CSV table of C-alpha atoms and ligand atoms in Angstrom, one decimal:
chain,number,residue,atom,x,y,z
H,27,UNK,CA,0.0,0.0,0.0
H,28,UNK,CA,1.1,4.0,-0.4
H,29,UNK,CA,0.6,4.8,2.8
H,30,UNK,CA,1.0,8.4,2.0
H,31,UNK,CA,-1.6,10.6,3.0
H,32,UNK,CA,-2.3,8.0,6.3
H,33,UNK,CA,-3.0,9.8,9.3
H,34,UNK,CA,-0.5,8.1,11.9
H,35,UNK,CA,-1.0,9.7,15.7
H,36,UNK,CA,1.4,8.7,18.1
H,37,UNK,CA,1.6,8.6,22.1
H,38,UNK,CA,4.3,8.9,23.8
H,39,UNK,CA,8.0,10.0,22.1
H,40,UNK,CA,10.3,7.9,23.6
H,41,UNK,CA,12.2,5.1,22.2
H,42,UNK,CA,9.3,3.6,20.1
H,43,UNK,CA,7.7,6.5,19.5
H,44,UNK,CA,10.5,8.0,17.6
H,45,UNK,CA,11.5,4.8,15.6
H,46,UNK,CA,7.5,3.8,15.3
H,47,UNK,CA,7.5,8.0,13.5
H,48,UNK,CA,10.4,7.0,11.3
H,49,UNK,CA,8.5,3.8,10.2
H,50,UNK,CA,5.5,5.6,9.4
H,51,UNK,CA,7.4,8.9,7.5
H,52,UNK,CA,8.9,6.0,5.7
H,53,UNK,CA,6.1,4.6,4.4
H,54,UNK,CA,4.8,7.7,3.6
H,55,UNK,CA,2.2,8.5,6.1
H,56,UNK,CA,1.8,12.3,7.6
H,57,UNK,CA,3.0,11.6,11.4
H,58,UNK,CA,2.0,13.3,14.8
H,59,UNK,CA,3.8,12.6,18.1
H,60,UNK,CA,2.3,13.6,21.2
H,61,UNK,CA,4.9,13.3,24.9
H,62,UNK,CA,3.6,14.0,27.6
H,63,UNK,CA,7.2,15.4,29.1
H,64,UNK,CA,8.3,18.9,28.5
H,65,UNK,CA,11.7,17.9,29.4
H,66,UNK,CA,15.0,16.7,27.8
H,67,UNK,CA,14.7,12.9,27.1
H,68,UNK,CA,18.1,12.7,26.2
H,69,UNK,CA,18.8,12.3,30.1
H,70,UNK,CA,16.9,9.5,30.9
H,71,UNK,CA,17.9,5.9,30.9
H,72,UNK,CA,21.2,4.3,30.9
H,73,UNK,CA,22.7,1.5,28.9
H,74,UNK,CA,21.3,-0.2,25.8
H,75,UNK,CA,22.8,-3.5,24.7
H,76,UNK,CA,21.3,-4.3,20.9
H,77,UNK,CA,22.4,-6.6,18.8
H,78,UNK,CA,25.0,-6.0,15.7
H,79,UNK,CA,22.9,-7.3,12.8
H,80,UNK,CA,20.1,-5.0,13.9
H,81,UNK,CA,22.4,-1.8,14.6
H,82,UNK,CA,23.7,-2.4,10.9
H,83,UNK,CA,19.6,-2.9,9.5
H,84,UNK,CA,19.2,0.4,11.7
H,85,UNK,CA,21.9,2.5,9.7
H,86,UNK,CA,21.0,1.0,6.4
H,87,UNK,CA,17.6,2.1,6.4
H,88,UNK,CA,18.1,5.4,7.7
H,89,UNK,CA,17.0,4.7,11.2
H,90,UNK,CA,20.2,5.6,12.9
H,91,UNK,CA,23.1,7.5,11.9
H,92,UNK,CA,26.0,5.5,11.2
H,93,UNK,CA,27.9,8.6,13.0
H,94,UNK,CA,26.1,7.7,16.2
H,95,UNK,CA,28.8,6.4,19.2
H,96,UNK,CA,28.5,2.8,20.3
H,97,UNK,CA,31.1,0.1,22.1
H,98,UNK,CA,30.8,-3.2,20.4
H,99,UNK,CA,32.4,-6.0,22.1
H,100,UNK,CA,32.0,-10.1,20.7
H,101,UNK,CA,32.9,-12.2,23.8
H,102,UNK,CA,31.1,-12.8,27.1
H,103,UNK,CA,32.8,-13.2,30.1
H,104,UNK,CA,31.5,-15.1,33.6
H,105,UNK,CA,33.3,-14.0,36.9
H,106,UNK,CA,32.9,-14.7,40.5
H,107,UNK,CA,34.9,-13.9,43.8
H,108,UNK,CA,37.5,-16.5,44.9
H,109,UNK,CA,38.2,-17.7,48.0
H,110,UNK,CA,41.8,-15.1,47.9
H,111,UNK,CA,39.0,-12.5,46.7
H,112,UNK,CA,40.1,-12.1,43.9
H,113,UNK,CA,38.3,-12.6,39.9
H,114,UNK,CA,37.6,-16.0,38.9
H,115,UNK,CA,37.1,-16.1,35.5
H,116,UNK,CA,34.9,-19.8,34.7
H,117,UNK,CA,33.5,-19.2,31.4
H,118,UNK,CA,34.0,-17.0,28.2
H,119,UNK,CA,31.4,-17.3,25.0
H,120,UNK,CA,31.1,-15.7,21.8
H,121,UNK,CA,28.7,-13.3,22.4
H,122,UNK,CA,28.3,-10.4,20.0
H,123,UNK,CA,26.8,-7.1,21.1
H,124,UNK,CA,26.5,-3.6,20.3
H,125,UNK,CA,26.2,-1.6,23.6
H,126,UNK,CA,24.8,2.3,22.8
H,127,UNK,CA,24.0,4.9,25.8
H,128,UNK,CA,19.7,5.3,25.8
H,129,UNK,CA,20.0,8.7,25.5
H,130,UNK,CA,22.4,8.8,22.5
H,131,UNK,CA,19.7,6.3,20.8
H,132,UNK,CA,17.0,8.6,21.5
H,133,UNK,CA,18.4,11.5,20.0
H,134,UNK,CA,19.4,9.6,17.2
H,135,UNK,CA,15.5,8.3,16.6
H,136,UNK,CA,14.5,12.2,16.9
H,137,UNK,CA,16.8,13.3,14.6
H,138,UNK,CA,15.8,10.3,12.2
H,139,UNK,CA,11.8,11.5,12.9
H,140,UNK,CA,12.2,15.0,12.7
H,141,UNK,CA,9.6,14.9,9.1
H,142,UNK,CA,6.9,14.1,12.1
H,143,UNK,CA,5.0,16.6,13.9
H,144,UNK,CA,6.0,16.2,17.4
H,145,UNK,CA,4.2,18.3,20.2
H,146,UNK,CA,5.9,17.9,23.6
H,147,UNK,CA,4.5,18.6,27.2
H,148,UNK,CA,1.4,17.5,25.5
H,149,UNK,CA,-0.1,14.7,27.6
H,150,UNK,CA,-3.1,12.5,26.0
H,151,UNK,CA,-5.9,12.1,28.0
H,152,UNK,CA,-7.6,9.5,26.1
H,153,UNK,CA,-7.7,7.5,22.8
H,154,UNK,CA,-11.2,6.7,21.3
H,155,UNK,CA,-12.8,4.9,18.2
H,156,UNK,CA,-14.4,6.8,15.7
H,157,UNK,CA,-17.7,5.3,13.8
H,158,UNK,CA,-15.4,5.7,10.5
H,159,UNK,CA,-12.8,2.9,11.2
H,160,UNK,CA,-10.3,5.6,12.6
H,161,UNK,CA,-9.5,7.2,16.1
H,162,UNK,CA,-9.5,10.6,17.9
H,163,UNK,CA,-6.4,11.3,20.2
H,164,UNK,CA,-7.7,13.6,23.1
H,165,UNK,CA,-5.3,15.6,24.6
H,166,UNK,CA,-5.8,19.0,27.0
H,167,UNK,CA,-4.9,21.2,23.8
H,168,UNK,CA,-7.8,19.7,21.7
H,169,UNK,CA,-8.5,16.8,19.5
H,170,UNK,CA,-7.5,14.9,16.4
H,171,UNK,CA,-8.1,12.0,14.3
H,172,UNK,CA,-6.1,9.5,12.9
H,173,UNK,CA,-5.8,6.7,10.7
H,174,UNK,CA,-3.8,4.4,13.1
H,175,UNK,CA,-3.1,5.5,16.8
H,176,UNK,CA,0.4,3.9,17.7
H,177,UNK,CA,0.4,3.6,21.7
H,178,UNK,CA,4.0,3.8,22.2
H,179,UNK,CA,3.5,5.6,25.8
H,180,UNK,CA,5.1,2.7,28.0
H,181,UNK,CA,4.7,0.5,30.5
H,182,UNK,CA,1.4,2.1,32.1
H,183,UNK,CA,0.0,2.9,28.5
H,184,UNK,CA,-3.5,4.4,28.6
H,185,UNK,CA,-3.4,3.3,24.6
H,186,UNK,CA,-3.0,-0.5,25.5
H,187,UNK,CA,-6.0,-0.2,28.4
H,188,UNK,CA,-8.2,0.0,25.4
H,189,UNK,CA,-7.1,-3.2,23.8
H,190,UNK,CA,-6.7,-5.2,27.3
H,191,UNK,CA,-8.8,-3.5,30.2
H,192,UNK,CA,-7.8,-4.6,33.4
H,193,UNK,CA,-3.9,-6.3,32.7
H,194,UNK,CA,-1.4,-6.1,35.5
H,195,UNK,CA,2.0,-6.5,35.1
H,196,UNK,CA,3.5,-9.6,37.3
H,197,UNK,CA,6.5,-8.9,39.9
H,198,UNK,CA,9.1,-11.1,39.7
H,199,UNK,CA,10.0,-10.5,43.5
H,200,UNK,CA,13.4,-9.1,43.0
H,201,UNK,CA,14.6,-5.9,41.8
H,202,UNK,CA,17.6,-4.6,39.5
H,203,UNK,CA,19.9,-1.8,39.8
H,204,UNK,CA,21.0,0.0,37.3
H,205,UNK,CA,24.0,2.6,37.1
H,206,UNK,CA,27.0,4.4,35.4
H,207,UNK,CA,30.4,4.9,36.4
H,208,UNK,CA,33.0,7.2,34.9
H,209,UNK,CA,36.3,5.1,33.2
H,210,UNK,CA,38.1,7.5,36.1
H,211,UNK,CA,36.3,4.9,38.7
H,212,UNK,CA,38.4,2.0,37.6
H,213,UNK,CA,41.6,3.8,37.1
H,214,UNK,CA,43.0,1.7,40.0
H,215,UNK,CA,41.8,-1.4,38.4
H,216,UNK,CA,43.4,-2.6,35.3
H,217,UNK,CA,42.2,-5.9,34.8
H,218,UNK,CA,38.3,-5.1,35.1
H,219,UNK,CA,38.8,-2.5,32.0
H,220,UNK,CA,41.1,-4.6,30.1
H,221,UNK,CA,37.9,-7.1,30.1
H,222,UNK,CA,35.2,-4.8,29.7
H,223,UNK,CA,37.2,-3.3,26.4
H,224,UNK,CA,36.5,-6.8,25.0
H,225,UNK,CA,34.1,-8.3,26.6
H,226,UNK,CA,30.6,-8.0,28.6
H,227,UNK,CA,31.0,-8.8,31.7
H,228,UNK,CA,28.7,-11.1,34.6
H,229,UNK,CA,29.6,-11.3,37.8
H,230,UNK,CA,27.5,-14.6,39.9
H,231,UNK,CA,27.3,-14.0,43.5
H,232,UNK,CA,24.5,-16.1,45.8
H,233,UNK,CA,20.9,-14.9,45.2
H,234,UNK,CA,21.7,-13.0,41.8
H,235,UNK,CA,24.4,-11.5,39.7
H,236,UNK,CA,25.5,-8.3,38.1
H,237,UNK,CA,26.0,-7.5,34.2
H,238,UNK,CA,28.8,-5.1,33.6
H,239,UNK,CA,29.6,-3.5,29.7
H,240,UNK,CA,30.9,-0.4,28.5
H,241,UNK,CA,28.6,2.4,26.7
H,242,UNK,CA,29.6,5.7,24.9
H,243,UNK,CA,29.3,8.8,27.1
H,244,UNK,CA,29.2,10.4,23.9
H,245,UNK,CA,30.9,12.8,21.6
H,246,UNK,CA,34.0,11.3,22.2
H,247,UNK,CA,36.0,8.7,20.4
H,248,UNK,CA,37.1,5.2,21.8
H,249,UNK,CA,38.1,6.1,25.2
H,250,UNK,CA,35.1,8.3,25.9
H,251,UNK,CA,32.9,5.7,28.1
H,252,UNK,CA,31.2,5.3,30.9
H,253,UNK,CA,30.7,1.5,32.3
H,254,UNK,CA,27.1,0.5,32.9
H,255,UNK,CA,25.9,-1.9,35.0
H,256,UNK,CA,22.5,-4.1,36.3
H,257,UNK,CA,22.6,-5.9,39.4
H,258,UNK,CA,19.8,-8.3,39.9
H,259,UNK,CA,19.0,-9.9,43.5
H,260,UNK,CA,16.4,-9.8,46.2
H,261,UNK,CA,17.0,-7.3,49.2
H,262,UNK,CA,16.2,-8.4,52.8
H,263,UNK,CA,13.0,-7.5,53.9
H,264,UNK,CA,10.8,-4.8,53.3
H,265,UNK,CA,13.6,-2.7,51.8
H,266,UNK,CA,13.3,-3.6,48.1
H,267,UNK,CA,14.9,-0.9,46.1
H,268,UNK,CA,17.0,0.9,48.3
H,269,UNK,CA,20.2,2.3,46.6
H,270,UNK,CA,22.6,1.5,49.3
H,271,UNK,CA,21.7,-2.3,49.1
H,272,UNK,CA,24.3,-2.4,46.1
H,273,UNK,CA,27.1,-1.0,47.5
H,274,UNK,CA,26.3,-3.3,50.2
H,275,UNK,CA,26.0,-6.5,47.9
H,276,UNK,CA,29.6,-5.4,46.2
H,277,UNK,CA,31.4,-5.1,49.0
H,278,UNK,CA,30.6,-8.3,50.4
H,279,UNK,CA,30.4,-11.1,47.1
H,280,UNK,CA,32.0,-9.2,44.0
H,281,UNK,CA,35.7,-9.8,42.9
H,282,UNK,CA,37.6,-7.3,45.4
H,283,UNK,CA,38.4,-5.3,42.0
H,284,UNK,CA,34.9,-5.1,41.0
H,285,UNK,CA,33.7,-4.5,44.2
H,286,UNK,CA,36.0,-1.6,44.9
H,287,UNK,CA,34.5,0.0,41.7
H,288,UNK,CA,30.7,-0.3,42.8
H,289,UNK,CA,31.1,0.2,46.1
H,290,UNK,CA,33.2,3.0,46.5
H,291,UNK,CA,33.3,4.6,42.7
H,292,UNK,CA,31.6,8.0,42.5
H,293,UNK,CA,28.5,7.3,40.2
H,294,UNK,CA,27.0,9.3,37.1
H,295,UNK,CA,23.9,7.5,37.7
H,296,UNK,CA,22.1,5.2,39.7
H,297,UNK,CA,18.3,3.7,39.3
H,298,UNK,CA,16.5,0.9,41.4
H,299,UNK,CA,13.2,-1.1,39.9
H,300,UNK,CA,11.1,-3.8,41.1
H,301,UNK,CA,11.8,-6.1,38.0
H,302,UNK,CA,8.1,-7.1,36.5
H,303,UNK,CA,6.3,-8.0,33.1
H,304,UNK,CA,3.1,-7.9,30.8
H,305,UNK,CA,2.6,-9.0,27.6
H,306,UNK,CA,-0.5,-7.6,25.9
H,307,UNK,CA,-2.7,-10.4,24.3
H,308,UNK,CA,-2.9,-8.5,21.1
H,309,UNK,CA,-0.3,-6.0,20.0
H,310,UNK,CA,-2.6,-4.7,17.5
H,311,UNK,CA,-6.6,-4.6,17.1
H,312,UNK,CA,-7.2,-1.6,13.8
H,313,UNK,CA,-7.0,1.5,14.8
H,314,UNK,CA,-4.8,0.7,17.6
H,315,UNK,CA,-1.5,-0.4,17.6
H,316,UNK,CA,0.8,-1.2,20.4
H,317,UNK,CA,4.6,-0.4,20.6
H,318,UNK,CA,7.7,-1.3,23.0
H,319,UNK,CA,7.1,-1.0,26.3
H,320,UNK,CA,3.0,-0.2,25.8
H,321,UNK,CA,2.7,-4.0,24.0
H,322,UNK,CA,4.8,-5.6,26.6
H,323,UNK,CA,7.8,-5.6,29.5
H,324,UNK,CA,10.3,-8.5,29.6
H,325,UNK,CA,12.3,-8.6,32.3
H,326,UNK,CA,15.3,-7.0,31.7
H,327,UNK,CA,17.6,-10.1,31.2
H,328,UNK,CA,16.0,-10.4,27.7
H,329,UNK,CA,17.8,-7.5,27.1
H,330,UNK,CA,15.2,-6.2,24.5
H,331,UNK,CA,13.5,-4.0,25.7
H,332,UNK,CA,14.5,-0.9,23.0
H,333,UNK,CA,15.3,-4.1,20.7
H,334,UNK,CA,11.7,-4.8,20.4
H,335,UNK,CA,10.5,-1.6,20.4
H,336,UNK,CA,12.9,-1.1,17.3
H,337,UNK,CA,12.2,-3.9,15.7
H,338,UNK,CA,8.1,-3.2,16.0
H,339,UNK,CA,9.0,-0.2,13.8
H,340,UNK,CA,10.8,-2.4,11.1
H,341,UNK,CA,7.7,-5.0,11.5
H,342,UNK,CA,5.5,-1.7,11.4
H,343,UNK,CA,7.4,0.0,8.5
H,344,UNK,CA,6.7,-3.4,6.1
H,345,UNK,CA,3.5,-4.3,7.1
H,346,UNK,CA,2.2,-0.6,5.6
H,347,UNK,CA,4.4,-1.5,2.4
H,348,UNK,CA,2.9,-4.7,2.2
H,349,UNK,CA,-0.3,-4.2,2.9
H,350,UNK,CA,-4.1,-3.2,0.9
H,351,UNK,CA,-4.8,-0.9,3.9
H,352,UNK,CA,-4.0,0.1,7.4
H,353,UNK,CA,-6.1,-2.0,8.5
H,354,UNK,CA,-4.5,-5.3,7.4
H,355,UNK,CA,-1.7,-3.7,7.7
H,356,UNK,CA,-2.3,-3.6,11.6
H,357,UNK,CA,-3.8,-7.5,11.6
H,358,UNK,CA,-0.3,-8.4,9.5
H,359,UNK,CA,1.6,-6.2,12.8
H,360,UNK,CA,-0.3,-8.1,15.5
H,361,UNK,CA,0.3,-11.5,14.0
H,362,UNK,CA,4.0,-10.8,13.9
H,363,UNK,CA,4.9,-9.1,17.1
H,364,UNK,CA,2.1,-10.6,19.3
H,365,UNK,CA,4.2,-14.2,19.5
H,366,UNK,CA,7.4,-11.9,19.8
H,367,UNK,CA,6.4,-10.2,22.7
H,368,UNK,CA,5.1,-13.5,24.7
H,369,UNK,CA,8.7,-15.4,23.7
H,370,UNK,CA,10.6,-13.0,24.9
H,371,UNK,CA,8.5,-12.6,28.3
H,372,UNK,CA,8.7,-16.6,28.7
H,373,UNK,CA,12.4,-16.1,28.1
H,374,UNK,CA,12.9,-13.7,30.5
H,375,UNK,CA,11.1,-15.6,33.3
H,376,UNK,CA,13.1,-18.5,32.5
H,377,UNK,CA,16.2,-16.3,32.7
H,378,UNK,CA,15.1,-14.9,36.4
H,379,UNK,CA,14.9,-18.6,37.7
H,380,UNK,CA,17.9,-19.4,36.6
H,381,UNK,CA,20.3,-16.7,37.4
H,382,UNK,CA,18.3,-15.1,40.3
H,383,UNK,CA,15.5,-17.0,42.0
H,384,UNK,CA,17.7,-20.7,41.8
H,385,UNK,CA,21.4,-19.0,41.2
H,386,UNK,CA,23.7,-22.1,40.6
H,387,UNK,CA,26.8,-22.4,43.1
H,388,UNK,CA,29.1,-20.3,41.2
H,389,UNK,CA,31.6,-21.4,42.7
H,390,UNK,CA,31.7,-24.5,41.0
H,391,UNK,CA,30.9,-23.2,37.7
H,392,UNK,CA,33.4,-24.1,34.7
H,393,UNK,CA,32.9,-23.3,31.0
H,394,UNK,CA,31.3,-27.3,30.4
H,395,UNK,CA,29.0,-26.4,33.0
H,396,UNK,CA,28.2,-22.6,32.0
H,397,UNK,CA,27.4,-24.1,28.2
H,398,UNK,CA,25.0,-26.9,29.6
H,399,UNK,CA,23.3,-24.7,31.8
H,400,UNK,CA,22.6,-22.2,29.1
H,401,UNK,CA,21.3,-24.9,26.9
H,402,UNK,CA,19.2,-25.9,29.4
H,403,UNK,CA,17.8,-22.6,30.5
H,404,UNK,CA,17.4,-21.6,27.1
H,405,UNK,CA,16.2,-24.4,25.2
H,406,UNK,CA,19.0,-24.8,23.1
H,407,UNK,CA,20.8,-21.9,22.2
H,408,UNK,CA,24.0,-21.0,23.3
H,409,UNK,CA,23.9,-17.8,24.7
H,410,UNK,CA,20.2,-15.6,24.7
H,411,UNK,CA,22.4,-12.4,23.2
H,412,UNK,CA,20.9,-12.9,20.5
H,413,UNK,CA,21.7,-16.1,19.4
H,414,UNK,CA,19.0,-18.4,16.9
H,415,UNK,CA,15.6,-16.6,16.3
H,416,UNK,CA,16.4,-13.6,18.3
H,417,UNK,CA,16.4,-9.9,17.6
H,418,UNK,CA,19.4,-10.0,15.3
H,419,UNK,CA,18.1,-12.1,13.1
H,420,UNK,CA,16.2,-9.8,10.2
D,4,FAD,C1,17.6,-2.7,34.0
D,4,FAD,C2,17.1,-2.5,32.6
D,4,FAD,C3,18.0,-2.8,31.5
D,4,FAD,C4,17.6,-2.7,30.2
D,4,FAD,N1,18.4,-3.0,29.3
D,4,FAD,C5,18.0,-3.0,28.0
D,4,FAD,C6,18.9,-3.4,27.0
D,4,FAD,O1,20.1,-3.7,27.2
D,4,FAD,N2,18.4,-3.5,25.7
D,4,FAD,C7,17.1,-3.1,25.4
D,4,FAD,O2,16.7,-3.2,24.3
D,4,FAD,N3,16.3,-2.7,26.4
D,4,FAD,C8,16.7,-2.6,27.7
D,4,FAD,N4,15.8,-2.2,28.6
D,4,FAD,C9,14.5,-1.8,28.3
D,4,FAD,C10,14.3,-0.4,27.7
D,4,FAD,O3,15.0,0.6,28.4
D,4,FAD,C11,12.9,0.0,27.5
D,4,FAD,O4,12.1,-1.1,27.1
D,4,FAD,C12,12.6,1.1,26.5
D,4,FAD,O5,13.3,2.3,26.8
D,4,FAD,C13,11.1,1.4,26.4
D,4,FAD,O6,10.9,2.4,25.4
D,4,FAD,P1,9.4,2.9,25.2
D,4,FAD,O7,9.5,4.0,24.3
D,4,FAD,O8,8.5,1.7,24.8
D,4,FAD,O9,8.9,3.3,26.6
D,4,FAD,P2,9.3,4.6,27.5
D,4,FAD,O10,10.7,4.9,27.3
D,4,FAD,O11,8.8,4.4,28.9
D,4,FAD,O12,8.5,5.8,26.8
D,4,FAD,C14,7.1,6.0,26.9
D,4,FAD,C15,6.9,7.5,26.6
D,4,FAD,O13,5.5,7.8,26.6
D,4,FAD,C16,5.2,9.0,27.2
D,4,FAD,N5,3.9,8.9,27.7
D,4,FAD,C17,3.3,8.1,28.5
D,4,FAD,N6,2.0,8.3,28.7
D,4,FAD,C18,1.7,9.4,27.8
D,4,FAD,C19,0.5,10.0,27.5
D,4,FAD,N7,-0.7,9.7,28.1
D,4,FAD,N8,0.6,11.0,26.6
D,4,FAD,C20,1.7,11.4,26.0
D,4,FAD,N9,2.9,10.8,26.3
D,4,FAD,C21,2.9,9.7,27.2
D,4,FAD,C22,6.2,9.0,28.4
D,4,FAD,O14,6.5,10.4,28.8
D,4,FAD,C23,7.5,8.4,27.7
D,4,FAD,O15,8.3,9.4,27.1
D,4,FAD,C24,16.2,-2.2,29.9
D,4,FAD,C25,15.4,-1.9,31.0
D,4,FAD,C26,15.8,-2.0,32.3
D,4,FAD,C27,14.8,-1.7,33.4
């Protein structure tokens, strides 16, 4: 189908909002973003890990600039503390990965959607059928209507309440933390950042683990990083989520290196979420259309968060190409990325047994047992980053 002249509204101007925009001005339909935040999204979030194949579909098509920073790395590394406190590395695995800084992505998706119309500090207030097939898009500034209404505003999307009243999302009972640490942090630390230059990094301790990689800070060339982090276990208590609990954790499991950078380095960020997840039943039901975070939430092992939400715009993108009228073109959407978004929630869940809720004794972890258990926990492949059907696969 031309989709030009399609009306395409879009809530919420993140991550998927922007690359769901880019989809749409591709195919030719007139786009409208609506974000609720006045402010700079450039400052939220922290690392992005996405896969290589992706990152180069991304710059070929115009999604991303090629100029944009990232810190690709192709091995994966297992550590835990010995008994002398010091790194034990058990396990190392091909591992490809193209780690980018969220708020480098962003700006990159903005720039790539800038043909859109995008209103910020404009919150929607509701999303509503029309008797002709299309929808209105109400917002505190007035009304419009729409051919398709992407709901790409998040976890809590008021777009996805009209496809599925009444979901909830479902704790996983244990929380990650997620930070950034200036290169200075490790400057007494060699080994740690000769690793992280080549590898991405976990670190098994009892009750959880921590996932270590290097982003861009941005602007800079190769030495201008920051090292991200996300530390998964379950606090004591009533205290899930407090930031100290970290430091804590460091000081007493990690590698005494590691630990020394956590613990003590001075942080450029720091965030603490219960982890959770929801998978809407139908990612698409014509007018509607649901986008990255709004369609579902993995927990974060999956890692794909931002993936899926970029790969919904490439689904997006060819389903309009492809299709008579938006309307199949939203039934061709929902039968793609509706079995996407309950894999990778089944994936993640299986991911949070096995490294968090039933950690393995680390200690006697070697590489034959690393590669059987991620067989095992994963059903066959290798390593979840992105290995087989996953999101670097076209
Ligand atoms: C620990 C952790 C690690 C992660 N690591 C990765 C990773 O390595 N790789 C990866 O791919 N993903 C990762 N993710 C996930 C990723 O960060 C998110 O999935 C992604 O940023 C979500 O993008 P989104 O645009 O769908 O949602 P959001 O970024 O939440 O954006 C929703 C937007 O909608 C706006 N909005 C909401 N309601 C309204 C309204 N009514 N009107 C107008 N605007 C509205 C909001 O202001 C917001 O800007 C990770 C997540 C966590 C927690």
């Amino acid at each position: 189908m031309a989709a030009t002249g399609l009306r395409m509204g879009v809530v919420g101007g993140s991550i998927a909002g922007c690359a769901m925009a880019v989809a749409g001005l591709r195919a030719g339909a007139d786009v409208t973003v609506y974000e609720r935040s006045a402010g700079a999204l450039q400052d939220r979030g922290l690392g992005i890990v996405i896969p290589p194949a992706l990152h180069g579909r991304l710059v070929a098509t115009g999604y991303l600039d090629a100029a944009m920073p990232t810190a690709p790395v192709a091995a994966r590394v297992w550590l835990t503390r010995a008994p002398d406190g010091s790194a034990r590395e058990f396990a190392r695995q091909p591992s490809p990965v193209t780690p980018c800084n969220w708020g480098l992505l962003w700006q990159a998706l903005r720039t790539a959607s800038a043909g859109a119309r995008h209103h910020r500090g404009r919150p929607v207030t509701a999303v509503v059928r029309t008797a002709s097939g299309g929808a209105l898009v109400r917002a505190p500034q007035g009304e419009a209507t729409y051919d398709i209404i992407v709901g790409a505003d998040g976890h809590e999307s008021l777009t996805r309440r009209v496809l599925a009243p009444g979901l909830r999302p479902s704790p996983a009972g244990y929380a990650v933390w997620r930070g950034t640490l200036p290169l200075s942090a490790t400057a007494d630390h060699r080994r740690p950042l000769e690793l992280l230059r080549e590898a991405w990094v976990t670190v098994g301790f009892p009750g959880g683990h921590g996932i270590f990689y290097l982003i861009p800070r941005g602007g800079g060339g190769p030495d201008d990083r920051l090292l991200a982090y996300a530390i998964y276990a379950t606090p004591p208590g009533r205290s899930r989520g407090e930031a100290g609990y970290v430091r804590q954790l460091a000081e007493e499991y990690f590698p005494q290196e590691w630990a020394e950078i956590v613990a003590r380095g001075e942080h450029t960020a720091m965030t603490c979420h219960p982890v959770a997840d929801l998978h809407a039943p139908v990612a698409a039901d014509p007018p509607f259309l649901l986008a990255g975070d709004a369609a579902g939430v993995t927990r974060p092992h999956t890692a794909s968060g931002a993936v899926k939400a970029l790969q919904d715009a490439l689904c997006l993108e060819e389903a309009l190409r492809a299709s008579a009228s938006a309307a199949e073109a939203l039934r061709r959407y929902a039968h793609e990325r509706t079995p996407e978004g309950a894999r990778l929630v089944d994936l993640g869940r299986r991911l949070g047994r096995a490294q968090v809720e039933r950690t393995p004794d680390w200690t006697a972890m070697d590489q034959g047992a690393v590669d059987a258990w991620c067989r095992a926990t994963l059903a066959g492949a290798s390593s979840y980053l992105y290995a087989g059907t996953e999101a670097g696969a076209d």
